XYZ file of C-alpha atoms in Angstrom:
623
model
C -68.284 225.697 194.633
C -69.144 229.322 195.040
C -68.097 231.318 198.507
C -70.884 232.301 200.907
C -71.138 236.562 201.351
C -68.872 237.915 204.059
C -70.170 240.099 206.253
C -67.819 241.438 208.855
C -70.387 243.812 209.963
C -73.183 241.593 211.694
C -72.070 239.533 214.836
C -69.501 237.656 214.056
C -69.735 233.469 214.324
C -67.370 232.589 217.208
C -66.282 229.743 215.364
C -62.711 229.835 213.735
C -62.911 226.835 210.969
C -60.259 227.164 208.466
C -61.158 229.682 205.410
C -62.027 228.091 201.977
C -60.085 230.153 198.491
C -61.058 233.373 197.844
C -63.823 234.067 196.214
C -64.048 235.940 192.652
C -63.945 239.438 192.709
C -67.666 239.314 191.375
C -68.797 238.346 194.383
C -70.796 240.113 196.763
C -69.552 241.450 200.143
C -71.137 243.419 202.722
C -68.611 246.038 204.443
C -70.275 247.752 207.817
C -73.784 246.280 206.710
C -73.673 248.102 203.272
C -72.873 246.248 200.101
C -69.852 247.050 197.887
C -71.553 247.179 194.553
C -70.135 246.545 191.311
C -70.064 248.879 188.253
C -68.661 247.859 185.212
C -66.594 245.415 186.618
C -64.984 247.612 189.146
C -65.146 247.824 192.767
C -66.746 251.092 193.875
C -65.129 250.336 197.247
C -61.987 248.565 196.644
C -60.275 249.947 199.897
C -62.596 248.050 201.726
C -62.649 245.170 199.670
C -58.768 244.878 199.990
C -58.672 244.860 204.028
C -61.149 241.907 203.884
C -58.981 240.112 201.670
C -55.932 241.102 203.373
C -57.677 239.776 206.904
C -58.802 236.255 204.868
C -55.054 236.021 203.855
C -53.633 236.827 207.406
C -52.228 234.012 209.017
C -53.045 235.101 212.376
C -56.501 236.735 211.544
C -58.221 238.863 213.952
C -61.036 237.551 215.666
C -63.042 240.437 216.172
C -61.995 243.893 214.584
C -63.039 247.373 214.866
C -66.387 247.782 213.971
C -67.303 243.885 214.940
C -69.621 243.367 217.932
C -68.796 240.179 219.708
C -71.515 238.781 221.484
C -72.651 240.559 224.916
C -70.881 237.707 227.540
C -67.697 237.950 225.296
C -67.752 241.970 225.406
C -68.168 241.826 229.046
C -65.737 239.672 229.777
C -63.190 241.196 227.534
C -63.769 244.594 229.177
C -63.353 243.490 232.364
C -59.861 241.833 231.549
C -59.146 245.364 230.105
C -60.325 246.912 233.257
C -58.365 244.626 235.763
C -55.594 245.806 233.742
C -56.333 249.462 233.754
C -57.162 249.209 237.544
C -54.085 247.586 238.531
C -51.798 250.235 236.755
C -53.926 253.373 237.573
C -54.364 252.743 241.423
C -50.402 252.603 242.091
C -50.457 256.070 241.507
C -52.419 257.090 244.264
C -50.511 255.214 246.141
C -47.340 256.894 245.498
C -48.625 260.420 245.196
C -50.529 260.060 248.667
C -47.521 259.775 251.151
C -45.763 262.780 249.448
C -49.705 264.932 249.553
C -49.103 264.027 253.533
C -52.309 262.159 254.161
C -51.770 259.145 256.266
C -51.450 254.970 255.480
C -54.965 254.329 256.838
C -57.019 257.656 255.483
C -60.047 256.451 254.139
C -59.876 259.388 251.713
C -57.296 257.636 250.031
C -59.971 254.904 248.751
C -61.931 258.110 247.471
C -59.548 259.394 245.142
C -58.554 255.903 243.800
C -62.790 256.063 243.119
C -62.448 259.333 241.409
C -59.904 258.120 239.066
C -61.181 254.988 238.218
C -64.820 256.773 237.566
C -62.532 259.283 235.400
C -60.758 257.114 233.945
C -64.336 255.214 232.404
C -65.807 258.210 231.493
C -62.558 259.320 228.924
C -61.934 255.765 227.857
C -65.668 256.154 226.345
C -65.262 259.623 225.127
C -62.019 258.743 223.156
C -63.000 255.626 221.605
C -66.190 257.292 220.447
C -65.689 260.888 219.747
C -61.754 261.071 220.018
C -59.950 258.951 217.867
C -62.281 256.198 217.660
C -59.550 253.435 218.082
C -60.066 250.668 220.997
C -57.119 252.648 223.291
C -57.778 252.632 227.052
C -57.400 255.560 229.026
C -56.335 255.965 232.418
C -53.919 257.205 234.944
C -50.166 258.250 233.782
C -46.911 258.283 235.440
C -46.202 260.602 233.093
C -47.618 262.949 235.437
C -47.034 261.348 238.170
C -43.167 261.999 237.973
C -43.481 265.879 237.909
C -46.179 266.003 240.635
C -43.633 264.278 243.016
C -40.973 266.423 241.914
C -43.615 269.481 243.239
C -44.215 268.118 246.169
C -40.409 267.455 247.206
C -39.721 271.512 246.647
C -39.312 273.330 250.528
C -42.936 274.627 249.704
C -44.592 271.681 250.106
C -42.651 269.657 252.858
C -44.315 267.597 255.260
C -44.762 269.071 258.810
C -45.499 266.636 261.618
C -49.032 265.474 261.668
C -48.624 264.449 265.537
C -51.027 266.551 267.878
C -52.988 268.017 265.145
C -56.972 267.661 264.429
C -58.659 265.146 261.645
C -59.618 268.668 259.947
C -55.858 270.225 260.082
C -54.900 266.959 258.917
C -57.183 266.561 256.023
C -56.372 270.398 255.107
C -53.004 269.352 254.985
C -53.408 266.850 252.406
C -56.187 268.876 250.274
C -53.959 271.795 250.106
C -51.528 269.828 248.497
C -54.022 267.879 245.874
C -55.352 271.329 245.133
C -52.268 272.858 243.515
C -51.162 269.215 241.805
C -54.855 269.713 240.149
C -54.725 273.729 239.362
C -51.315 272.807 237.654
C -52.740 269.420 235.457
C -55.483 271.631 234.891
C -54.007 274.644 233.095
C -51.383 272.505 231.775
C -53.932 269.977 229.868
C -55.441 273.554 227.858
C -52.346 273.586 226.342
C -52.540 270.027 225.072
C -56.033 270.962 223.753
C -54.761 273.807 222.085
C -52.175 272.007 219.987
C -54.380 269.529 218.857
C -57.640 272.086 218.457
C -54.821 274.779 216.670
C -53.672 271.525 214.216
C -50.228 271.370 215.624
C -50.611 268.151 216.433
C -51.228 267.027 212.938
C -49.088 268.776 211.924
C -45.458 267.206 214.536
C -46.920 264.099 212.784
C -45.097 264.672 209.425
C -42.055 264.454 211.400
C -42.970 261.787 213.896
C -41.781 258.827 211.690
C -41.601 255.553 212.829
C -38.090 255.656 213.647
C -39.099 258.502 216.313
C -41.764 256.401 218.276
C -40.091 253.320 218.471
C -37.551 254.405 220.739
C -40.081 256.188 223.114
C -42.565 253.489 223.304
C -39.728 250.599 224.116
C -38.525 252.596 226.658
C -41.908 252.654 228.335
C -41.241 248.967 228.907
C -37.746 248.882 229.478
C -37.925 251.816 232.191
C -40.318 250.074 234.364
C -38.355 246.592 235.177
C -37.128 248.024 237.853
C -40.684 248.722 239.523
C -41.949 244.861 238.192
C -39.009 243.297 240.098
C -39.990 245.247 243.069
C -43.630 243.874 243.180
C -42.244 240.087 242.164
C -39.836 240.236 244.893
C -42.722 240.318 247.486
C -43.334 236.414 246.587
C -40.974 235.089 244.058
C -43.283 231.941 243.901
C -46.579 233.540 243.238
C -45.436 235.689 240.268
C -43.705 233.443 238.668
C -46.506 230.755 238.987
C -48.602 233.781 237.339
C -46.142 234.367 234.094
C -46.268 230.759 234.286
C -49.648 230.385 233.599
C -50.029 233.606 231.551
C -46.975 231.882 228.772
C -49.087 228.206 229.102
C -52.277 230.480 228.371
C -51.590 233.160 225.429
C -48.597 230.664 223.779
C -48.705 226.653 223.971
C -52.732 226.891 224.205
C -53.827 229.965 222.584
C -54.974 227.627 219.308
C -56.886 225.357 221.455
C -60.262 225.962 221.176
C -63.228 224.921 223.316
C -67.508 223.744 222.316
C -69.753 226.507 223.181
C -72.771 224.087 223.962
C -74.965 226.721 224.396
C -74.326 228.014 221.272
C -76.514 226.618 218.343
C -74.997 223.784 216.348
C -73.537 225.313 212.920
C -74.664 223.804 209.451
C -71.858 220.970 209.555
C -73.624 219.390 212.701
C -70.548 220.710 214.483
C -70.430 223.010 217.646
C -69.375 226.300 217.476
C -65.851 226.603 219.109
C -63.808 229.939 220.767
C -60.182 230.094 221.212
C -60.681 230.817 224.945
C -56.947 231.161 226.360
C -56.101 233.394 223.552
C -58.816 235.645 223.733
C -58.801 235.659 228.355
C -55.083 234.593 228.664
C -54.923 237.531 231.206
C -58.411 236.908 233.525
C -58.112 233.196 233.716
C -54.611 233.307 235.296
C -55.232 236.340 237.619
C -58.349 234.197 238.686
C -56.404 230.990 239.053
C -53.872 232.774 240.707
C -56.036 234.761 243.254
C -58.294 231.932 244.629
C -54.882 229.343 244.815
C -53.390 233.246 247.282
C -56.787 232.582 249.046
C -56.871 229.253 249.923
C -53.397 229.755 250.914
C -54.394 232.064 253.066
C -57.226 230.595 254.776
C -55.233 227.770 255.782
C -52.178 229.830 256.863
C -49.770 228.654 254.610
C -48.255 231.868 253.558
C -47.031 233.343 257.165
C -48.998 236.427 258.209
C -47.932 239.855 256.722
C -46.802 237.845 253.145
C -47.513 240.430 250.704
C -49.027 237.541 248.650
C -51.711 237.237 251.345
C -55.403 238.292 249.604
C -56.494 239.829 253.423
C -53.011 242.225 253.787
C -55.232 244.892 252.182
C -58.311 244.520 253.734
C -58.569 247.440 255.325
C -59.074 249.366 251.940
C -62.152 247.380 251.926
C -62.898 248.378 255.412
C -62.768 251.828 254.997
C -64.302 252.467 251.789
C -67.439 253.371 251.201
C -70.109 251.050 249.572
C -71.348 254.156 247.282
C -70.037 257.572 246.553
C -70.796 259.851 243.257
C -67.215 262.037 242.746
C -67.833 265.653 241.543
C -66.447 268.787 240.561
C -63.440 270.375 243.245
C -64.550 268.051 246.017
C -61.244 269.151 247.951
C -62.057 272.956 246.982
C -60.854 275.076 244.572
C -57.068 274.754 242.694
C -54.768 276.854 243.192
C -52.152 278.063 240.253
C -48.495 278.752 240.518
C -46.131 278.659 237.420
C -43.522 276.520 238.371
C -46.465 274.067 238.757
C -48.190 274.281 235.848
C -44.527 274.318 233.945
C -43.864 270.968 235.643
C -46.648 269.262 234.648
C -46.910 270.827 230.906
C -43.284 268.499 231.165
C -45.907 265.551 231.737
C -47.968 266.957 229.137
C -45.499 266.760 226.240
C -44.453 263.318 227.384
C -47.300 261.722 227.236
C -48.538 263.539 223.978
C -45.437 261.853 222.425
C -46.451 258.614 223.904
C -50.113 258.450 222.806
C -49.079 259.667 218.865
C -47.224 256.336 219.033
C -49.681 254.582 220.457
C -52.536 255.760 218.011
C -50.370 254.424 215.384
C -49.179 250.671 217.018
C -53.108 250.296 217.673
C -54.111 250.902 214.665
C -51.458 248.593 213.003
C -52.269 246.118 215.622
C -55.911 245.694 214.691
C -55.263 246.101 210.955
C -57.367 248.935 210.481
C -56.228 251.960 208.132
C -53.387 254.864 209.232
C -54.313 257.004 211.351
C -55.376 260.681 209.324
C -54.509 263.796 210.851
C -57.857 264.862 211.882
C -57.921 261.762 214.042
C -54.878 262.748 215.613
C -55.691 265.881 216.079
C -58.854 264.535 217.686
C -57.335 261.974 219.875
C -54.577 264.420 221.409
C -57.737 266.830 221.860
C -59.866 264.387 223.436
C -56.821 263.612 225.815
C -56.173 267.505 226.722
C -60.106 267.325 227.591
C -59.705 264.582 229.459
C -56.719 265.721 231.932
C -59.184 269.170 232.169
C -62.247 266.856 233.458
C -59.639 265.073 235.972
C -58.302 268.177 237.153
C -61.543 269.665 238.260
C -62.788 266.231 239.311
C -58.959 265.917 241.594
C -57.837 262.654 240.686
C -54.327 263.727 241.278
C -53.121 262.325 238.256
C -53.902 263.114 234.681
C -55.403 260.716 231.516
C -53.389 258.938 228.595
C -53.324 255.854 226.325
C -52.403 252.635 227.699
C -49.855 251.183 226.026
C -49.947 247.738 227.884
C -53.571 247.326 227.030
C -52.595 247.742 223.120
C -50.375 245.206 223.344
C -53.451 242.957 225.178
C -54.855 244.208 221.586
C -51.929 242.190 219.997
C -52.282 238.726 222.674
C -56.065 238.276 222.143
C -56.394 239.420 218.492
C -59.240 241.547 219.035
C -59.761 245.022 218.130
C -63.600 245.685 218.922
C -63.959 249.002 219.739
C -67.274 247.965 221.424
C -65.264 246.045 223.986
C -63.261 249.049 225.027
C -66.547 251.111 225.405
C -68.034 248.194 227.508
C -64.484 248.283 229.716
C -65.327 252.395 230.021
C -68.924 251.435 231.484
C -67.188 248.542 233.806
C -65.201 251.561 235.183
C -67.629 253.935 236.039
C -69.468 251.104 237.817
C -66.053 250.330 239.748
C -65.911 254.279 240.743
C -69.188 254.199 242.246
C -69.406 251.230 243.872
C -66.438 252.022 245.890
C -66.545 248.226 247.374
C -66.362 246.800 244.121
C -63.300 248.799 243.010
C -61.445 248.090 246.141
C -61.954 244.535 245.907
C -59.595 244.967 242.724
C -57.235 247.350 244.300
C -56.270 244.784 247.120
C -55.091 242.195 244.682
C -51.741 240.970 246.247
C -48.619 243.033 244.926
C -46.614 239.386 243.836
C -50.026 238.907 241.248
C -49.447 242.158 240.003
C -45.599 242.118 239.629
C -46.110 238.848 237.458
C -48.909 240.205 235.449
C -46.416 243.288 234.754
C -43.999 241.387 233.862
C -45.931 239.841 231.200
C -47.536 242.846 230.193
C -44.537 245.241 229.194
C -42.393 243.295 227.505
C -45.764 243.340 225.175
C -45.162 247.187 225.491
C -42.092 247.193 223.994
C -42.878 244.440 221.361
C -45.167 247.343 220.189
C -42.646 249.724 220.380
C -40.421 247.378 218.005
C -43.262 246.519 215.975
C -43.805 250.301 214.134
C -40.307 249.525 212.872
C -41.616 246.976 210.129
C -42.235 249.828 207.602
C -38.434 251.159 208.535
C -35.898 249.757 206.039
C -33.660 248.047 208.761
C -30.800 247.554 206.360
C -30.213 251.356 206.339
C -27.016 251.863 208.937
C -28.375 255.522 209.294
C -31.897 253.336 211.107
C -29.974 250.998 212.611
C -27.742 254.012 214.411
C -30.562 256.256 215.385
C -32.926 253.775 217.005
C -30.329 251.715 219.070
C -28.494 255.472 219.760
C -31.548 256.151 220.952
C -32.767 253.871 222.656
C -29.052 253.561 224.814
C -29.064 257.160 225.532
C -33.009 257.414 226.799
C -31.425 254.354 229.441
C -28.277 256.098 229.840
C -29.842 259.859 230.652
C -32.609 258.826 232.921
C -30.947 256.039 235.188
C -27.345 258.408 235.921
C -30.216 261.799 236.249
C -32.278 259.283 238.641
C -29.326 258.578 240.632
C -28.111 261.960 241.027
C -31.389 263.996 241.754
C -29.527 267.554 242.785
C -27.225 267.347 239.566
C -28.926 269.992 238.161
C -28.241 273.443 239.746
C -29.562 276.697 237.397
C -30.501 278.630 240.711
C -33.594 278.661 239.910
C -35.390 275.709 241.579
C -38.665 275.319 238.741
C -36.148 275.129 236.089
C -34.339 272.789 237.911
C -37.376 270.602 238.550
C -38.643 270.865 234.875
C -34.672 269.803 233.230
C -34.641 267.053 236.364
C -37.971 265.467 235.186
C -37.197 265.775 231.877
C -33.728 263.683 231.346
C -34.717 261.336 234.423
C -38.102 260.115 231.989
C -36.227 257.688 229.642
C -38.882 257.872 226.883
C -38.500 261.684 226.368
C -35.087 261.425 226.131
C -35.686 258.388 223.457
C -38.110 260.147 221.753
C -36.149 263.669 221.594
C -33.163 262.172 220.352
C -34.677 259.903 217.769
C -36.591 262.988 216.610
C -33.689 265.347 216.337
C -31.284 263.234 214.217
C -34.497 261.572 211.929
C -35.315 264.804 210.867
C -31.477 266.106 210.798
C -29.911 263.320 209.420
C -30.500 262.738 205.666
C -32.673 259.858 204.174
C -35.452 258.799 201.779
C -39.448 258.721 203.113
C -38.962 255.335 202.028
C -36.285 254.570 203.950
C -37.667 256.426 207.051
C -40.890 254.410 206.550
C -43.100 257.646 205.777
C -43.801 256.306 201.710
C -46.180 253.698 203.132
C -47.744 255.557 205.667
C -48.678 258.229 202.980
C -49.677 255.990 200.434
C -52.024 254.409 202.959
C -53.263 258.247 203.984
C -53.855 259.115 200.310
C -55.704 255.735 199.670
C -58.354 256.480 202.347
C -58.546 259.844 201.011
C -59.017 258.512 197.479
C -62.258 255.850 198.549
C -63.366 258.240 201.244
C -62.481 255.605 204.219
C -64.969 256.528 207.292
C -63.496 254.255 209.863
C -62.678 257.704 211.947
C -66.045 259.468 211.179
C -67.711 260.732 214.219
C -70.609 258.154 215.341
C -73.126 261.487 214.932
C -73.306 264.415 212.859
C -71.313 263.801 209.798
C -74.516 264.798 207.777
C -73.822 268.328 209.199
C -70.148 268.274 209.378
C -70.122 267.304 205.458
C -72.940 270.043 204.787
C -71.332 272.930 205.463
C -67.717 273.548 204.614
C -66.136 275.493 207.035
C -66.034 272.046 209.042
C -62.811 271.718 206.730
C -60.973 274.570 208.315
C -61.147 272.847 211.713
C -58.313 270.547 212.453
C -60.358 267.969 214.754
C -63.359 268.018 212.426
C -63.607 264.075 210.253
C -63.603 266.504 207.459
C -60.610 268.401 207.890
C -58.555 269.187 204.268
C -56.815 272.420 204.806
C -54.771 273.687 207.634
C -56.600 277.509 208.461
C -52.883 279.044 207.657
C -53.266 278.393 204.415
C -55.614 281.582 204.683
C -52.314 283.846 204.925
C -51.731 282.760 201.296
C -48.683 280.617 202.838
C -47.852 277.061 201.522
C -49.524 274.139 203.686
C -47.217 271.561 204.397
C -50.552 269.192 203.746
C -49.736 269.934 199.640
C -47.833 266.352 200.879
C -51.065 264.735 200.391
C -52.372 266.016 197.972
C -53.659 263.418 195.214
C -52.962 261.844 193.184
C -49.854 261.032 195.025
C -46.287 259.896 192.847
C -46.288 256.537 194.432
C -50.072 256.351 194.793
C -50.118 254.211 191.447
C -47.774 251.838 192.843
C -49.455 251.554 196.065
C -52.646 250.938 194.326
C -51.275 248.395 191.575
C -49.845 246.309 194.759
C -52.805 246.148 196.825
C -55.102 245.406 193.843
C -56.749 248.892 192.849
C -56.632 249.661 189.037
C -55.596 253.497 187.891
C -58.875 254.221 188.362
């Protein structure tokens, strides 16, 4: 019996019957809407045709990947799970970088710059995963930044006076003074992010960024924050752990069950179409569940007044926050610049570069799609730089990165649309405006968040772990530098966090910047990893950089356009000085090579030695 076409393209069925044998390779399948066509037996597109296959032969297959469009009710509801995630994340940071800006517990202007980032956060969440690097990677608020903003604010500068006997004006110029040099310093810092990814620097620290490098940093993201999850859980021990509870029951025991759509029509087989529903909302059903069981706890009194697991504790973030409110540019006046500033945050900047390189790559082996090339990371690190500009001027407090726990949401729900995570951006700006809405979502309790963390980050580090599957783990010289690594990052950080004036140069910026440097685990991870990968010998093969390269050289080879810009590649492919410029989709050589000097990108040039190898495995002939 001969296959039906595949087309991954159109909507995509939500049912999830099992697959019947592969078809011939004569038949015909439809890639992004187009057809591959045949020519004298050979596949004209064989890169494509081999990730279909690969998907069909995938024993966890992706429902939805990155150029599907699930249907409009599943998009929304997927981008708000996103978003409650985001949310949740991004508004502790105001309230941690508030008290030490002096503004007071119950200043409504606190519920205006949680607006302000949230609105941000939605409008750079769109721009990356449309015009950055294209991949379905949230954006939001970092504590990358927020470490060295703290660390300003606790120099003799910026102190605290007493705000008893003074005016609502001297009080709110109190705080604003404050915000303004936090955003003059995320604001000159970020250029410099944009100019290492605009210059092709970026690109080009990826040659030595091997998997062995990220996979320290990114575990330590989750490792460094049990500490703040216990915290939150210990607020209500019973609520959280009814919440990880639920969340295990959800994305584990029942994440194969599947459920009728009955609105759905019926499919050729008489049967109803079906949806894995607690794999793909694992997240929004038990924060739902959760919630309304806090609520009617709460209306009948059972949890004792002042429970953090009460839904009304927070109710006066509701109270005070206005039902609409547009943010815009330097609406607490113009930043101010000092160096020592800008020097601590450019700290943040590097940090979270680091972070996001890792994360481009984790996403894009999460949902399958091909390696990152170095115009898209170029691209993405630009679009990020842009990004922490827009929130500086905007005075967010806080600065823009990739979310690492909503990649690994990526992993729990097995789907990749990128449409989702541009429906999540919209959901955000919404959320920004209508500041009711968004504080609705900022007074969930602090026990549902603590459980939902500590569900969350373990995924963090499982993504972390997971760009070691290209690493040959046999090698003793791996083994050493990753758990090395990894034991030092924990080491560094928790003695530098527990002895904050260790550090004495005399001069008190320098102090700041070496303090927030070895007190943020994942720099110190992702330093040392980097140092002794590149210092200590070994193979690309054994570093994992062979597959990663053959991969690179493949898309080259059948022109892969998964990270073409949505608009404008007839231009960009018209004229070829597009070539020259690193963030441009077709980038090819590095502008130095103009100096006559030898471009490190001769690497990837084709045909590569193990290209034939590469191609022989995954089904391409030599041609």
């Amino acid at each position: 019996m001969e296959n039906p076409a595949v087309d991954i393209s159109s909507e995509k069925s939500v049912e999830m019957e099992p697959r019947e044998p592969k078809a011939s390779v004569e038949r015909e399948v439809f890639y992004n809407g187009e057809p591959i066509q045949t020519a004298n037996g050979i596949k004209q597109n064989e890169s494509q045709l081999d990730h279909i296959n690969f998907l069909e032969n995938t024993e966890e297959t992706l429902l939805y990947g990155l150029l599907d469009v699930p249907p409009w009710y599943i998009s929304i509801c997927l981008g708000l799970q996103h978003n409650l995630e985001m949310v949740t994340a991004a508004v502790a940071i105001p309230f941690l970088l508030t008290p030490a800006l002096c503004m007071e517990n119950d200043d409504p202007d606190k519920g205006k710059i949680i607006s302000t980032l949230i609105f941000m956060s939605g409008i750079i969440t769109i721009l990356q995963s449309t015009f950055g690097n294209t991949l379905p990677i949230v954006q939001g608020g970092s504590f990358s930044y927020l470490v060295p903003s703290l660390a300003i604010m606790s120099l003799p500068k910026w102190k605290c006076p007493s705000l008893n006997g003074l005016s609502p004006e001297q009080k709110t110029e109190e705080w604003q003074i404050r915000m303004r040099e936090i955003q003059g310093a995320i604001l000159f810092a970020s250029m410099f992010e944009m100019f290492l990814a605009l210059t092709g620097c970026i690109g080009y620290l990826t040659k030595f960024v091997t998997p062995i490098t990220i996979a320290p940093a990114i575990t330590l993201i989750g490792l460094s924050l049990f500490k703040n999850v216990m915290v939150q859980c210990s607020k209500n021990y019973y609520v959280s752990a009814v919440m990880v509870l639920l969340l295990i029951i959800f994305s584990q025991h029942l994440r194969n069950l599947k459920i009728p759509i009955f609105w759905n029509k019926r499919l050729p087989s008489g049967k109803r179409s079906t949806f894995p529903i607690f794999q793909v909302f694992p997240i929004l059903l038990a924060l739902l569940i959760v919630w309304a069981g806090c609520g009617i706890l709460t209306v009948f009194d059972v949890l004792p007044a002042g429970d953090p697991a009460r839904v009304d504790v927070k109710k006066r973030i509701i109270e005070e926050t206005d039902w609409f409110r547009v943010p815009y540019p330097f609406q607490w006046g113009i930043p101010t610049v000092s160096i020592g500033a800008v020097l601590g945050i450019l700290c943040g900047v590097l940090t979270s570069t680091v972070e996001s390189i890792g994360d481009y790559y984790s996403c894009a082996s999460i949902i399958r799609a091909p390696v990152p090339p170095e115009h898209a990371m170029n691209r993405g690190i630009f679009m990020e730089g842009l990004g922490c500009v827009l929130s500086g001027i905007m005075g967010t407090g806080n600065a823009s990165t990739s979310y690492s726990h909503n990649i690994g949401t990526l992993a729990v729900t097995k789907v990749g649309s990128r449409r989702v995570i541009q429906i999540a951006g919209v959901i955000m700006i919404c959320l920004g405006l209508v500041g009711k809405a968004g504080a609705v979502f900022v007074s969930l309790p602090d026990p549902i968040l603590g459980g939902m963390f500590l569900f969350l980050f373990p995924l963090v580090m499982a993504v972390g772990i997971g760009t070691l599957k290209d690493v040959n783990l046999e090698s003793s010289r791996n083994v050493f530098i990753v758990s090395f690594s990894i034991f030092l990052g924990l080491a560094v950080s928790q003695w530098m966090n527990s002895n904050p004036g260790l550090i004495n140069t005399g001069i008190p910026e320098l102090d700041s910047l070496i303090q927030i440097l070895l007190s943020t685990g994942m720099f110190v991870a992702g330093i040392t990893a980097f140092v002794l990968d590149n210092t200590v010998s070994g193979t690309n093969e054994e570093r994992g950089l062979t597959k990663r390269q053959d991969a690179a050289a493949a898309s080259k080879l059948y022109h892969d356009t998964t990270y073409d810009l949505p608009v404008g590649m007839g231009i960009i492919k018209r004229f070829r000085i597009f070539k020259w410029i690193p963030i441009s989709p077709t980038f090819d050589k590095h502008p130095i090579t103009l100096l006559n000097c030898k471009s490190d990108s001769a690497n990837f040039t084709l045909p590569n030695e193990n290209l034939p190898t590469y191609l022989k495995k995954t089904g391409h002939d030599a041609h």
